[in-house]
Amino acid sequence: MAADSDDGAASAPAISDGGVGKSTKPVEELVVQVPVVDVQSDNFKEMWPSLLLAIKTANFVAVDTELSGLGDRKSLLNQCIEERYKAVCHAARTRSILSLGLACFKQQPDKGEHLYLTQVFNLTLLCMEEYVIEPKSVQFLVQHGFNFNRQYAQGIPYHKGNDKGDESQSQSVRTLFLELIRARRPLILHNGLIDLVFLYQNFYAHLPESLGTFTADLCEMFPAGIYDTKYAAEFHARFVASYLEYAFRKCERENGKQRAAGSPHLILEFCNYPSSMRAHVDYRCCMPPATHRPHSTSVCDNFSAYGWCPLGSQCPRSHDIDLIIDTDEAAMKDKRRRRRRKEKRRRALLAQPGKQTSGEVEDGPPTKQVCGDGLKAEEIEQEVAEDETSNQPGSEQGHKNDLEMGLKAIKPETADMAALEAPRSQASPNPVPADGLHRAGFDAFMTGYIMAYMGVSQGPQPCSSEPWLPECHNKVYLSGKAVPLTVAKSQFSRSSKAHNQKMKLAWGSS
């Protein structure tokens, strides 16, 4: 990764663009300062041109949300996907989005095939209708730095459901979401079903009753495709864990290896914001992995697998993501070594007359054995459900955050749906890089980074008419399922009436 320095000085001449200077020269440093622009009611109009320009010129846009709650967790894990959709819809109708993260990635082909100008925004929102906010969610959010005083004083107001009159010309979050649709850019999320449902209900229109209608609407809203980095990490890249922080750090490390080897690698360039904007720009630090890391503390198995631990900061084991990845990579090397020995023995047996062996087929994503006690996924899920009913700090983890839930302290997102992933700030015994960065803007950045790196590892696109990263195109991760939710319009599904009206508004047709 690369970034400009955060002191306002650019190493090359900067150009003015919507009040924001962009450095024309990326700096490939190991320590990266990621600027996250806070957007609130007091600077929303000022930032409006920059927001629109960033969205319209981006090659893809990554999105993350922080929510006031999710309701009944068990319903969100229903094995019937239609029932699961209804449960998420109920949550979206009764809860609200507290903040919205946008990360816009614009390719710079004149500077490099894999160089992106990246702009990250964190919008603090305030729903003007009654909504449920869960006490444990409030507690969790406050513990991790969410400022409710600021939200109620400076949150950007919005209403949910269908439009109220002609809102297409107003400067609002709903209009901003409509501009995202008009841009026809790929939409990137992490464990994105809950985000998609909340975005639709809060900024677009009333949700359709059936999942088929919902996916038909999404297919038309985002014709360039929807991509889920949790699905990409687990089923495409085959990472042994896929919560947001793990996938992001894994991609960072692999990208660093490719850079060191002189191979194609991802380079990021950030805006060099003027001093007048400093009050609204929060620089987030991404540290390089330590060269020599002490191994005196063993890795927490729960956190290693799910990004969540019921003990939180009281856990005596390490939540250090780099140590977790080091441990996983060492285990993978040992597994490959044993596999090669087994293959040699198999070939030796085949060389003997009358001997036959059956081949092994690897199906599905790689998985971790958690806690070493042989618990089945169902048993782990039951334990987590019991943990959630207890009053332990941090027991309510959720959203994509995967840490991933960041402030979203509530969304189920593990490979076996067993845990609600927790924030990085749980890892107090061994602080991890960028500790405490659980907010929608930075989570959106991490999500976009994963997708950008996947694009580098994918290699050149064979045909421009094909979708970007076809293996991940319109596939949304489903917890506890071996197959994703496919975003497509079937011959049996019709678009909703509210959606058709929004499409006419978006494209100005009658």
Short mmCIF file of C-alpha atoms in Angstrom, two decimals:
data_model
loop_
_atom_site.label_atom_id
_atom_site.label_comp_id
_atom_site.label_asym_id
_atom_site.label_seq_id
_atom_site.Cartn_x
_atom_site.Cartn_y
_atom_site.Cartn_z
CA MET A 1 0.00 0.00 0.00
CA ALA A 2 1.02 3.55 -0.50
CA ALA A 3 -0.06 6.86 0.81
CA ASP A 4 0.83 10.50 0.99
CA SER A 5 2.14 11.89 4.23
CA ASP A 6 -0.51 13.19 6.59
CA ASP A 7 1.09 16.59 7.13
CA GLY A 8 -0.54 18.15 4.13
CA ALA A 9 2.62 18.20 2.04
CA ALA A 10 2.70 16.42 -1.27
CA SER A 11 5.84 15.06 -2.84
CA ALA A 12 4.62 16.19 -6.23
CA PRO A 13 2.35 18.95 -7.52
CA ALA A 14 -1.28 18.46 -6.54
CA ILE A 15 -4.33 19.28 -8.60
CA SER A 16 -7.50 20.81 -7.29
CA ASP A 17 -10.58 18.63 -7.55
CA GLY A 18 -13.71 19.49 -5.67
CA GLY A 19 -11.73 21.31 -3.03
CA VAL A 20 -9.43 18.34 -2.49
CA GLY A 21 -5.83 18.07 -3.58
CA LYS A 22 -4.66 14.75 -4.95
CA SER A 23 -1.02 13.82 -4.80
CA THR A 24 0.18 12.66 -8.18
CA LYS A 25 2.90 10.46 -6.71
CA PRO A 26 2.18 7.47 -4.49
CA VAL A 27 4.67 6.62 -1.78
CA GLU A 28 5.20 2.91 -1.16
CA GLU A 29 5.73 2.87 2.59
CA LEU A 30 5.13 0.06 5.00
CA VAL A 31 3.42 2.32 7.53
CA VAL A 32 0.35 3.75 5.87
CA GLN A 33 -1.87 6.59 7.01
CA VAL A 34 -5.36 6.07 5.62
CA PRO A 35 -7.37 9.31 5.64
CA VAL A 36 -11.02 8.84 6.57
CA VAL A 37 -13.18 11.93 5.98
CA ASP A 38 -15.90 12.40 8.60
CA VAL A 39 -19.08 13.71 7.00
CA GLN A 40 -21.77 15.15 9.27
CA SER A 41 -24.61 17.62 8.94
CA ASP A 42 -22.24 20.57 9.45
CA ASN A 43 -20.06 19.71 6.43
CA PHE A 44 -22.37 17.53 4.32
CA LYS A 45 -23.11 20.26 1.76
CA GLU A 46 -19.46 21.22 1.60
CA MET A 47 -18.43 17.61 0.94
CA TRP A 48 -21.29 16.87 -1.47
CA PRO A 49 -19.31 17.65 -4.68
CA SER A 50 -16.39 15.52 -3.50
CA LEU A 51 -18.69 12.63 -2.61
CA LEU A 52 -20.38 12.71 -6.00
CA LEU A 53 -17.11 12.99 -7.90
CA ALA A 54 -15.54 10.14 -5.95
CA ILE A 55 -18.51 7.87 -6.65
CA LYS A 56 -18.91 8.79 -10.32
CA THR A 57 -15.23 8.38 -11.20
CA ALA A 58 -14.57 5.24 -9.14
CA ASN A 59 -14.01 1.84 -10.72
CA PHE A 60 -15.81 0.31 -7.76
CA VAL A 61 -17.28 1.43 -4.44
CA ALA A 62 -17.06 -0.48 -1.15
CA VAL A 63 -19.78 0.08 1.45
CA ASP A 64 -20.12 -0.69 5.16
CA THR A 65 -22.80 0.17 7.71
CA GLU A 66 -23.09 0.38 11.48
CA LEU A 67 -26.51 -0.55 12.85
CA SER A 68 -28.57 0.12 15.96
CA GLY A 69 -29.37 -3.58 16.32
CA LEU A 70 -30.44 -6.74 14.53
CA GLY A 71 -33.06 -8.30 16.75
CA ASP A 72 -33.37 -12.07 17.15
CA ARG A 73 -30.05 -13.65 16.18
CA LYS A 74 -31.46 -17.14 15.77
CA SER A 75 -33.86 -15.95 13.06
CA LEU A 76 -30.94 -14.44 11.18
CA LEU A 77 -29.40 -17.93 10.97
CA ASN A 78 -32.55 -19.71 9.80
CA GLN A 79 -31.66 -22.53 7.42
CA CYS A 80 -34.53 -21.43 5.16
CA ILE A 81 -33.11 -18.48 3.24
CA GLU A 82 -36.56 -16.99 2.60
CA GLU A 83 -37.24 -16.97 6.36
CA ARG A 84 -33.80 -15.54 7.00
CA TYR A 85 -34.55 -12.73 4.56
CA LYS A 86 -37.82 -11.96 6.37
CA ALA A 87 -35.96 -11.75 9.68
CA VAL A 88 -33.42 -9.30 8.26
CA CYS A 89 -36.27 -7.27 6.73
CA HIS A 90 -37.94 -7.01 10.14
CA ALA A 91 -34.69 -5.76 11.62
CA ALA A 92 -34.23 -3.20 8.83
CA ARG A 93 -37.77 -1.88 9.29
CA THR A 94 -37.43 -1.49 13.05
CA ARG A 95 -33.74 -0.55 13.43
CA SER A 96 -31.64 2.11 11.70
CA ILE A 97 -28.24 2.78 10.15
CA LEU A 98 -26.11 4.87 12.51
CA SER A 99 -23.20 5.44 10.14
CA LEU A 100 -22.36 4.69 6.52
CA GLY A 101 -18.89 4.02 5.17
CA LEU A 102 -17.93 4.58 1.53
CA ALA A 103 -14.56 3.73 0.00
CA CYS A 104 -14.15 4.74 -3.65
CA PHE A 105 -11.34 3.10 -5.63
CA LYS A 106 -10.36 4.80 -8.90
CA GLN A 107 -7.83 3.08 -11.15
CA GLN A 108 -4.91 5.22 -12.39
CA PRO A 109 -3.82 3.40 -15.57
CA ASP A 110 -1.33 6.13 -16.53
CA LYS A 111 0.57 5.48 -13.29
CA GLY A 112 0.30 1.72 -13.08
CA GLU A 113 -2.00 -1.18 -13.92
CA HIS A 114 -2.83 -1.83 -10.28
CA LEU A 115 -2.65 1.67 -8.80
CA TYR A 116 -5.83 3.11 -7.30
CA LEU A 117 -6.70 6.54 -5.98
CA THR A 118 -8.69 5.79 -2.83
CA GLN A 119 -11.11 8.11 -1.05
CA VAL A 120 -12.75 7.02 2.20
CA PHE A 121 -15.77 8.66 3.84
CA ASN A 122 -17.53 8.02 7.15
CA LEU A 123 -21.05 9.50 7.23
CA THR A 124 -22.72 9.90 10.63
CA LEU A 125 -26.47 9.50 10.19
CA LEU A 126 -29.64 10.16 12.18
CA CYS A 127 -32.91 8.48 11.30
CA MET A 128 -35.75 10.93 11.89
CA GLU A 129 -38.31 8.21 12.55
CA GLU A 130 -38.71 6.06 15.62
CA TYR A 131 -36.40 3.07 15.68
CA VAL A 132 -35.17 0.42 18.06
CA ILE A 133 -31.70 0.66 19.51
CA GLU A 134 -30.67 -2.32 21.59
CA PRO A 135 -29.15 -1.63 25.04
CA LYS A 136 -26.27 -4.04 24.54
CA SER A 137 -25.55 -2.43 21.20
CA VAL A 138 -25.41 1.00 22.83
CA GLN A 139 -23.06 -0.32 25.49
CA PHE A 140 -20.83 -1.95 22.92
CA LEU A 141 -20.77 1.10 20.65
CA VAL A 142 -19.89 3.47 23.49
CA GLN A 143 -17.13 1.14 24.68
CA HIS A 144 -15.62 1.29 21.21
CA GLY A 145 -15.71 5.03 20.74
CA PHE A 146 -19.06 5.73 19.09
CA ASN A 147 -20.17 9.24 20.06
CA PHE A 148 -23.96 9.30 20.44
CA ASN A 149 -23.87 12.97 21.47
CA ARG A 150 -22.27 13.78 18.13
CA GLN A 151 -24.71 11.56 16.26
CA TYR A 152 -27.78 13.26 17.72
CA ALA A 153 -26.26 16.74 17.40
CA GLN A 154 -24.66 16.43 13.95
CA GLY A 155 -26.00 13.27 12.35
CA ILE A 156 -27.20 13.70 8.76
CA PRO A 157 -31.00 13.33 8.92
CA TYR A 158 -32.81 10.83 6.73
CA HIS A 159 -36.10 8.92 6.55
CA LYS A 160 -36.72 5.31 5.63
CA GLY A 161 -38.96 3.59 3.11
CA ASN A 162 -40.38 5.19 -0.02
CA ASP A 163 -39.68 8.74 -1.18
CA LYS A 164 -41.71 11.61 0.22
CA GLY A 165 -42.29 13.87 -2.74
CA ASP A 166 -39.58 14.74 -5.28
CA GLU A 167 -36.30 14.09 -3.51
CA SER A 168 -34.15 13.58 -6.59
CA GLN A 169 -32.70 17.11 -6.47
CA SER A 170 -32.08 17.32 -2.74
CA GLN A 171 -28.70 16.89 -1.08
CA SER A 172 -29.55 13.95 1.14
CA VAL A 173 -28.27 10.50 1.96
CA ARG A 174 -31.12 9.01 -0.06
CA THR A 175 -30.08 11.06 -3.10
CA LEU A 176 -26.47 10.03 -2.53
CA PHE A 177 -27.53 6.38 -2.65
CA LEU A 178 -29.43 7.09 -5.85
CA GLU A 179 -26.25 8.61 -7.33
CA LEU A 180 -24.42 5.42 -6.39
CA ILE A 181 -26.98 3.50 -8.43
CA ARG A 182 -26.71 5.97 -11.33
CA ALA A 183 -22.93 5.52 -11.38
CA ARG A 184 -23.38 1.85 -12.41
CA ARG A 185 -20.28 0.79 -10.54
CA PRO A 186 -19.61 -2.59 -8.91
CA LEU A 187 -20.78 -2.57 -5.28
CA ILE A 188 -18.43 -4.27 -2.79
CA LEU A 189 -19.54 -5.48 0.64
CA HIS A 190 -18.39 -7.95 3.27
CA ASN A 191 -20.95 -10.52 4.39
CA GLY A 192 -23.30 -8.25 2.57
CA LEU A 193 -26.85 -9.61 2.88
CA ILE A 194 -27.68 -7.60 5.99
CA ASP A 195 -26.09 -4.46 4.53
CA LEU A 196 -28.04 -4.79 1.29
CA VAL A 197 -31.36 -5.18 3.09
CA PHE A 198 -30.68 -2.22 5.40
CA LEU A 199 -29.47 0.00 2.55
CA TYR A 200 -32.60 -0.76 0.53
CA GLN A 201 -35.04 -0.04 3.37
CA ASN A 202 -33.24 3.00 4.75
CA PHE A 203 -32.23 4.85 1.58
CA TYR A 204 -34.22 3.41 -1.32
CA ALA A 205 -37.75 2.10 -0.79
CA HIS A 206 -39.90 -0.24 1.27
CA LEU A 207 -38.53 -3.76 1.08
CA PRO A 208 -40.33 -6.30 -1.11
CA GLU A 209 -41.93 -9.23 0.69
CA SER A 210 -40.08 -11.99 -1.19
CA LEU A 211 -36.38 -12.66 -1.54
CA GLY A 212 -36.79 -13.33 -5.28
CA THR A 213 -38.22 -9.85 -5.84
CA PHE A 214 -35.47 -8.33 -3.72
CA THR A 215 -32.68 -9.97 -5.74
CA ALA A 216 -34.44 -9.02 -8.98
CA ASP A 217 -34.43 -5.39 -7.84
CA LEU A 218 -30.77 -5.55 -6.82
CA CYS A 219 -29.83 -6.97 -10.21
CA GLU A 220 -31.22 -3.85 -11.91
CA MET A 221 -29.96 -1.42 -9.27
CA PHE A 222 -26.36 -2.59 -9.64
CA PRO A 223 -25.92 -3.93 -13.19
CA ALA A 224 -22.11 -3.91 -12.84
CA GLY A 225 -22.46 -6.50 -10.11
CA ILE A 226 -22.40 -7.00 -6.36
CA TYR A 227 -19.32 -8.57 -4.80
CA ASP A 228 -18.98 -10.01 -1.31
CA THR A 229 -15.42 -10.12 0.00
CA LYS A 230 -16.31 -12.70 2.64
CA TYR A 231 -17.39 -15.06 -0.14
CA ALA A 232 -14.30 -14.14 -2.17
CA ALA A 233 -11.97 -14.77 0.79
CA GLU A 234 -13.54 -18.08 1.76
CA PHE A 235 -14.46 -19.71 -1.55
CA HIS A 236 -12.25 -17.96 -4.10
CA ALA A 237 -8.99 -17.17 -2.28
CA ARG A 238 -9.66 -20.05 0.14
CA PHE A 239 -8.39 -18.28 3.25
CA VAL A 240 -8.75 -20.42 6.36
CA ALA A 241 -10.68 -17.56 8.02
CA SER A 242 -12.75 -14.87 6.36
CA TYR A 243 -13.76 -12.28 8.93
CA LEU A 244 -12.95 -8.80 7.70
CA GLU A 245 -9.80 -7.99 9.65
CA TYR A 246 -8.24 -11.38 8.92
CA ALA A 247 -8.97 -11.18 5.19
CA PHE A 248 -7.69 -7.59 5.00
CA ARG A 249 -4.47 -8.35 6.85
CA LYS A 250 -3.90 -11.51 4.84
CA CYS A 251 -4.25 -9.56 1.59
CA GLU A 252 -1.93 -6.84 2.92
CA ARG A 253 0.75 -9.39 3.74
CA GLU A 254 0.43 -11.26 0.46
CA ASN A 255 0.57 -7.98 -1.42
CA GLY A 256 3.76 -7.10 0.44
CA LYS A 257 5.31 -10.41 -0.59
CA GLN A 258 4.42 -9.76 -4.22
CA ARG A 259 5.91 -6.28 -4.04
CA ALA A 260 9.13 -7.62 -2.51
CA ALA A 261 9.35 -10.24 -5.26
CA GLY A 262 8.87 -7.64 -8.00
CA SER A 263 5.55 -9.21 -9.03
CA PRO A 264 2.37 -7.27 -9.91
CA HIS A 265 0.98 -5.80 -6.71
CA LEU A 266 -1.60 -3.35 -5.46
CA ILE A 267 -0.59 0.29 -4.89
CA LEU A 268 -2.90 2.85 -3.28
CA GLU A 269 -2.78 6.62 -3.53
CA PHE A 270 -4.70 8.85 -1.14
CA CYS A 271 -5.90 12.42 -1.29
CA ASN A 272 -3.68 15.06 0.25
CA TYR A 273 -6.29 17.10 2.10
CA PRO A 274 -5.72 20.79 2.87
CA SER A 275 -5.23 21.97 6.44
CA SER A 276 -8.69 23.58 6.39
CA MET A 277 -10.21 20.09 6.35
CA ARG A 278 -8.07 18.63 9.12
CA ALA A 279 -10.86 18.81 11.68
CA HIS A 280 -12.87 16.39 9.56
CA VAL A 281 -10.10 14.00 8.49
CA ASP A 282 -9.15 11.09 10.72
CA TYR A 283 -5.90 9.36 9.76
CA ARG A 284 -5.92 5.63 10.45
CA CYS A 285 -2.59 3.88 10.76
CA CYS A 286 -1.89 0.49 9.17
CA MET A 287 1.28 -0.93 10.66
CA PRO A 288 3.54 -3.48 8.97
CA PRO A 289 3.65 -6.98 10.48
CA ALA A 290 6.40 -7.33 13.07
CA THR A 291 9.51 -9.11 11.82
CA HIS A 292 10.17 -10.76 15.17
CA ARG A 293 6.99 -11.41 17.13
CA PRO A 294 7.12 -13.00 20.59
CA HIS A 295 5.23 -16.29 20.77
CA SER A 296 4.97 -16.52 24.54
CA THR A 297 1.17 -16.21 24.37
CA SER A 298 -0.86 -18.84 22.56
CA VAL A 299 -3.48 -17.83 20.02
CA CYS A 300 -7.13 -17.65 21.09
CA ASP A 301 -8.87 -20.34 19.04
CA ASN A 302 -12.24 -18.59 19.04
CA PHE A 303 -10.84 -15.27 17.89
CA SER A 304 -8.58 -17.00 15.38
CA ALA A 305 -11.49 -18.71 13.69
CA TYR A 306 -14.24 -16.11 14.01
CA GLY A 307 -12.71 -12.75 14.91
CA TRP A 308 -14.76 -12.93 18.09
CA CYS A 309 -14.15 -14.08 21.65
CA PRO A 310 -16.70 -14.15 24.50
CA LEU A 311 -13.99 -13.12 26.97
CA GLY A 312 -13.14 -9.98 25.03
CA SER A 313 -10.26 -8.02 26.52
CA GLN A 314 -10.16 -10.42 29.48
CA CYS A 315 -9.02 -13.31 27.30
CA PRO A 316 -5.57 -14.52 28.41
CA ARG A 317 -4.73 -15.68 24.87
CA SER A 318 -3.58 -13.60 21.93
CA HIS A 319 -5.95 -11.86 19.51
CA ASP A 320 -3.05 -10.57 17.40
CA ILE A 321 -4.10 -10.98 13.77
CA ASP A 322 -0.53 -11.23 12.50
CA LEU A 323 0.28 -13.95 15.01
CA ILE A 324 -2.92 -15.75 14.02
CA ILE A 325 -1.94 -15.61 10.34
CA ASP A 326 1.62 -16.74 11.17
CA THR A 327 0.17 -19.73 13.02
CA ASP A 328 -2.19 -20.56 10.15
CA GLU A 329 0.57 -20.33 7.55
CA ALA A 330 2.82 -22.60 9.61
CA ALA A 331 -0.03 -25.11 9.91
CA MET A 332 -0.64 -24.95 6.15
CA LYS A 333 3.03 -25.61 5.42
CA ASP A 334 2.95 -28.61 7.73
CA LYS A 335 -0.24 -29.84 6.05
CA ARG A 336 1.30 -29.55 2.58
CA ARG A 337 4.39 -31.37 3.80
CA ARG A 338 2.29 -34.25 5.13
CA ARG A 339 0.21 -34.27 1.97
CA ARG A 340 3.32 -34.61 -0.19
CA ARG A 341 4.53 -37.53 1.93
CA LYS A 342 1.12 -39.17 1.65
CA GLU A 343 1.13 -38.68 -2.11
CA LYS A 344 4.54 -40.31 -2.38
CA ARG A 345 3.30 -43.31 -0.44
CA ARG A 346 0.20 -43.50 -2.63
CA ARG A 347 2.27 -43.47 -5.80
CA ALA A 348 4.55 -46.13 -4.37
CA LEU A 349 1.52 -48.33 -3.68
CA LEU A 350 0.15 -47.75 -7.17
CA ALA A 351 3.47 -48.88 -8.61
CA GLN A 352 2.93 -52.26 -6.97
CA PRO A 353 0.75 -54.76 -8.87
CA GLY A 354 -2.77 -55.23 -7.56
CA LYS A 355 -2.71 -52.17 -5.33
CA GLN A 356 -5.32 -49.40 -5.63
CA THR A 357 -6.00 -46.27 -3.64
CA SER A 358 -8.82 -43.82 -3.82
CA GLY A 359 -8.13 -40.16 -4.48
CA GLU A 360 -9.23 -37.47 -2.11
CA VAL A 361 -11.42 -34.63 -3.26
CA GLU A 362 -11.25 -31.30 -1.47
CA ASP A 363 -14.67 -29.74 -1.35
CA GLY A 364 -15.68 -26.38 0.04
CA PRO A 365 -13.51 -23.78 1.75
CA PRO A 366 -10.68 -24.69 4.13
CA THR A 367 -11.78 -24.76 7.74
CA LYS A 368 -10.17 -24.46 11.15
CA GLN A 369 -10.52 -26.92 14.01
CA VAL A 370 -11.50 -24.69 16.88
CA CYS A 371 -10.65 -25.12 20.53
CA GLY A 372 -9.17 -28.57 19.98
CA ASP A 373 -12.09 -30.26 21.68
CA GLY A 374 -13.81 -31.55 18.58
CA LEU A 375 -16.96 -29.47 19.00
CA LYS A 376 -19.32 -29.65 16.07
CA ALA A 377 -20.52 -26.45 14.48
CA GLU A 378 -23.97 -26.96 15.98
CA GLU A 379 -22.50 -27.29 19.45
CA ILE A 380 -20.37 -24.18 19.02
CA GLU A 381 -23.40 -22.29 17.75
CA GLN A 382 -25.35 -23.33 20.84
CA GLU A 383 -22.53 -22.17 23.09
CA VAL A 384 -22.44 -18.80 21.37
CA ALA A 385 -26.20 -18.47 21.67
CA GLU A 386 -25.83 -19.05 25.40
CA ASP A 387 -23.02 -16.49 25.53
CA GLU A 388 -25.25 -13.93 23.85
CA THR A 389 -27.90 -14.29 26.52
CA SER A 390 -25.33 -13.71 29.22
CA ASN A 391 -24.19 -10.25 30.26
CA GLN A 392 -20.57 -10.56 29.24
CA PRO A 393 -18.88 -7.51 27.77
CA GLY A 394 -18.51 -7.74 24.03
CA SER A 395 -20.84 -10.72 23.77
CA GLU A 396 -22.93 -8.85 21.24
CA GLN A 397 -20.62 -8.67 18.30
CA GLY A 398 -21.91 -8.19 15.00
CA HIS A 399 -21.91 -6.78 11.49
CA LYS A 400 -19.59 -7.17 8.95
CA ASN A 401 -17.19 -6.37 11.06
CA ASP A 402 -16.64 -8.72 10.99
CA LEU A 403 -14.80 -7.08 13.64
CA GLU A 404 -16.00 -6.97 11.50
CA MET A 405 -18.87 -5.75 12.82
CA GLY A 406 -17.10 -3.04 14.10
CA LEU A 407 -19.70 -0.87 15.66
CA LYS A 408 -22.20 -3.15 14.21
CA ALA A 409 -22.10 -5.28 17.16
CA ILE A 410 -24.58 -7.70 15.98
CA LYS A 411 -24.31 -9.49 12.74
CA PRO A 412 -23.67 -13.22 12.52
CA GLU A 413 -20.87 -13.83 10.21
CA THR A 414 -18.80 -16.82 10.88
CA ALA A 415 -18.15 -19.76 8.63
CA ASP A 416 -20.38 -21.95 10.70
CA MET A 417 -22.61 -19.14 11.87
CA ALA A 418 -21.38 -19.91 15.32
CA ALA A 419 -20.17 -16.53 16.42
CA LEU A 420 -20.89 -12.90 16.01
CA GLU A 421 -17.59 -11.42 15.03
CA ALA A 422 -15.97 -8.94 17.28
CA PRO A 423 -13.98 -5.80 17.05
CA ARG A 424 -10.27 -5.68 16.94
CA SER A 425 -10.28 -3.79 20.17
CA GLN A 426 -11.03 -6.99 22.02
CA ALA A 427 -7.43 -7.97 21.49
CA SER A 428 -6.00 -6.05 24.40
CA PRO A 429 -3.50 -8.67 25.64
CA ASN A 430 -1.65 -8.34 22.32
CA PRO A 431 -2.78 -5.23 20.47
CA VAL A 432 -3.06 -5.71 16.75
CA PRO A 433 -2.19 -3.22 14.00
CA ALA A 434 -4.65 -0.37 13.68
CA ASP A 435 -6.26 -1.30 17.01
CA GLY A 436 -9.69 0.17 17.56
CA LEU A 437 -10.49 1.09 13.98
CA HIS A 438 -13.99 -0.25 14.00
CA ARG A 439 -16.01 2.28 12.15
CA ALA A 440 -17.95 2.16 8.91
CA GLY A 441 -15.47 4.22 6.88
CA PHE A 442 -12.39 2.17 7.68
CA ASP A 443 -14.30 -1.10 7.40
CA ALA A 444 -15.39 -0.01 3.92
CA PHE A 445 -11.74 0.69 3.09
CA MET A 446 -10.68 -2.77 4.27
CA THR A 447 -13.48 -4.30 2.21
CA GLY A 448 -12.42 -2.42 -0.91
CA TYR A 449 -8.76 -3.27 -0.37
CA ILE A 450 -9.57 -6.99 -0.31
CA MET A 451 -11.44 -6.70 -3.59
CA ALA A 452 -8.70 -4.64 -5.23
CA TYR A 453 -6.10 -7.21 -4.19
CA MET A 454 -8.27 -10.03 -5.53
CA GLY A 455 -8.28 -8.17 -8.85
CA VAL A 456 -4.48 -8.14 -8.90
CA SER A 457 -4.23 -11.85 -8.09
CA GLN A 458 -6.86 -12.63 -10.72
CA GLY A 459 -4.59 -11.37 -13.50
CA PRO A 460 -5.68 -9.53 -16.66
CA GLN A 461 -9.35 -9.79 -17.58
CA PRO A 462 -9.64 -12.06 -20.64
CA CYS A 463 -12.53 -10.21 -22.24
CA SER A 464 -13.84 -6.72 -21.49
CA SER A 465 -17.41 -7.91 -22.06
CA GLU A 466 -17.16 -10.34 -19.16
CA PRO A 467 -17.92 -9.23 -15.59
CA TRP A 468 -15.06 -8.24 -13.35
CA LEU A 469 -13.93 -11.26 -11.28
CA PRO A 470 -16.63 -13.56 -12.70
CA GLU A 471 -16.17 -16.20 -9.99
CA CYS A 472 -17.40 -13.71 -7.39
CA HIS A 473 -19.87 -11.76 -9.53
CA ASN A 474 -23.30 -11.35 -7.86
CA LYS A 475 -22.58 -13.91 -5.15
CA VAL A 476 -23.42 -12.94 -1.58
CA TYR A 477 -22.12 -14.95 1.35
CA LEU A 478 -24.65 -16.90 3.42
CA SER A 479 -23.64 -17.98 6.92
CA GLY A 480 -23.83 -21.73 7.36
CA LYS A 481 -24.37 -22.41 3.67
CA ALA A 482 -22.00 -24.04 1.19
CA VAL A 483 -23.44 -21.98 -1.66
CA PRO A 484 -23.93 -18.21 -1.88
CA LEU A 485 -27.04 -16.18 -2.55
CA THR A 486 -27.02 -15.44 -6.27
CA VAL A 487 -28.21 -11.95 -7.17
CA ALA A 488 -30.19 -12.55 -10.35
CA LYS A 489 -33.59 -11.93 -11.85
CA SER A 490 -35.33 -15.22 -12.55
CA GLN A 491 -38.14 -15.76 -15.00
CA PHE A 492 -40.46 -16.29 -12.04
CA SER A 493 -39.64 -13.02 -10.25
CA ARG A 494 -40.80 -9.52 -11.04
CA SER A 495 -39.31 -6.28 -9.86
CA SER A 496 -41.24 -4.47 -7.14
CA LYS A 497 -43.47 -1.50 -7.91
CA ALA A 498 -41.50 0.80 -5.60
CA HIS A 499 -38.27 -0.21 -7.36
CA ASN A 500 -39.72 0.48 -10.81
CA GLN A 501 -40.71 3.97 -9.68
CA LYS A 502 -37.19 4.57 -8.35
CA MET A 503 -35.68 3.42 -11.63
CA LYS A 504 -37.81 5.94 -13.50
CA LEU A 505 -36.62 8.62 -11.09
CA ALA A 506 -33.00 7.58 -11.48
CA TRP A 507 -33.00 7.61 -15.27
CA GLY A 508 -35.58 10.34 -15.85
CA SER A 509 -37.93 8.14 -17.90
CA SER A 510 -41.68 8.36 -17.80
#
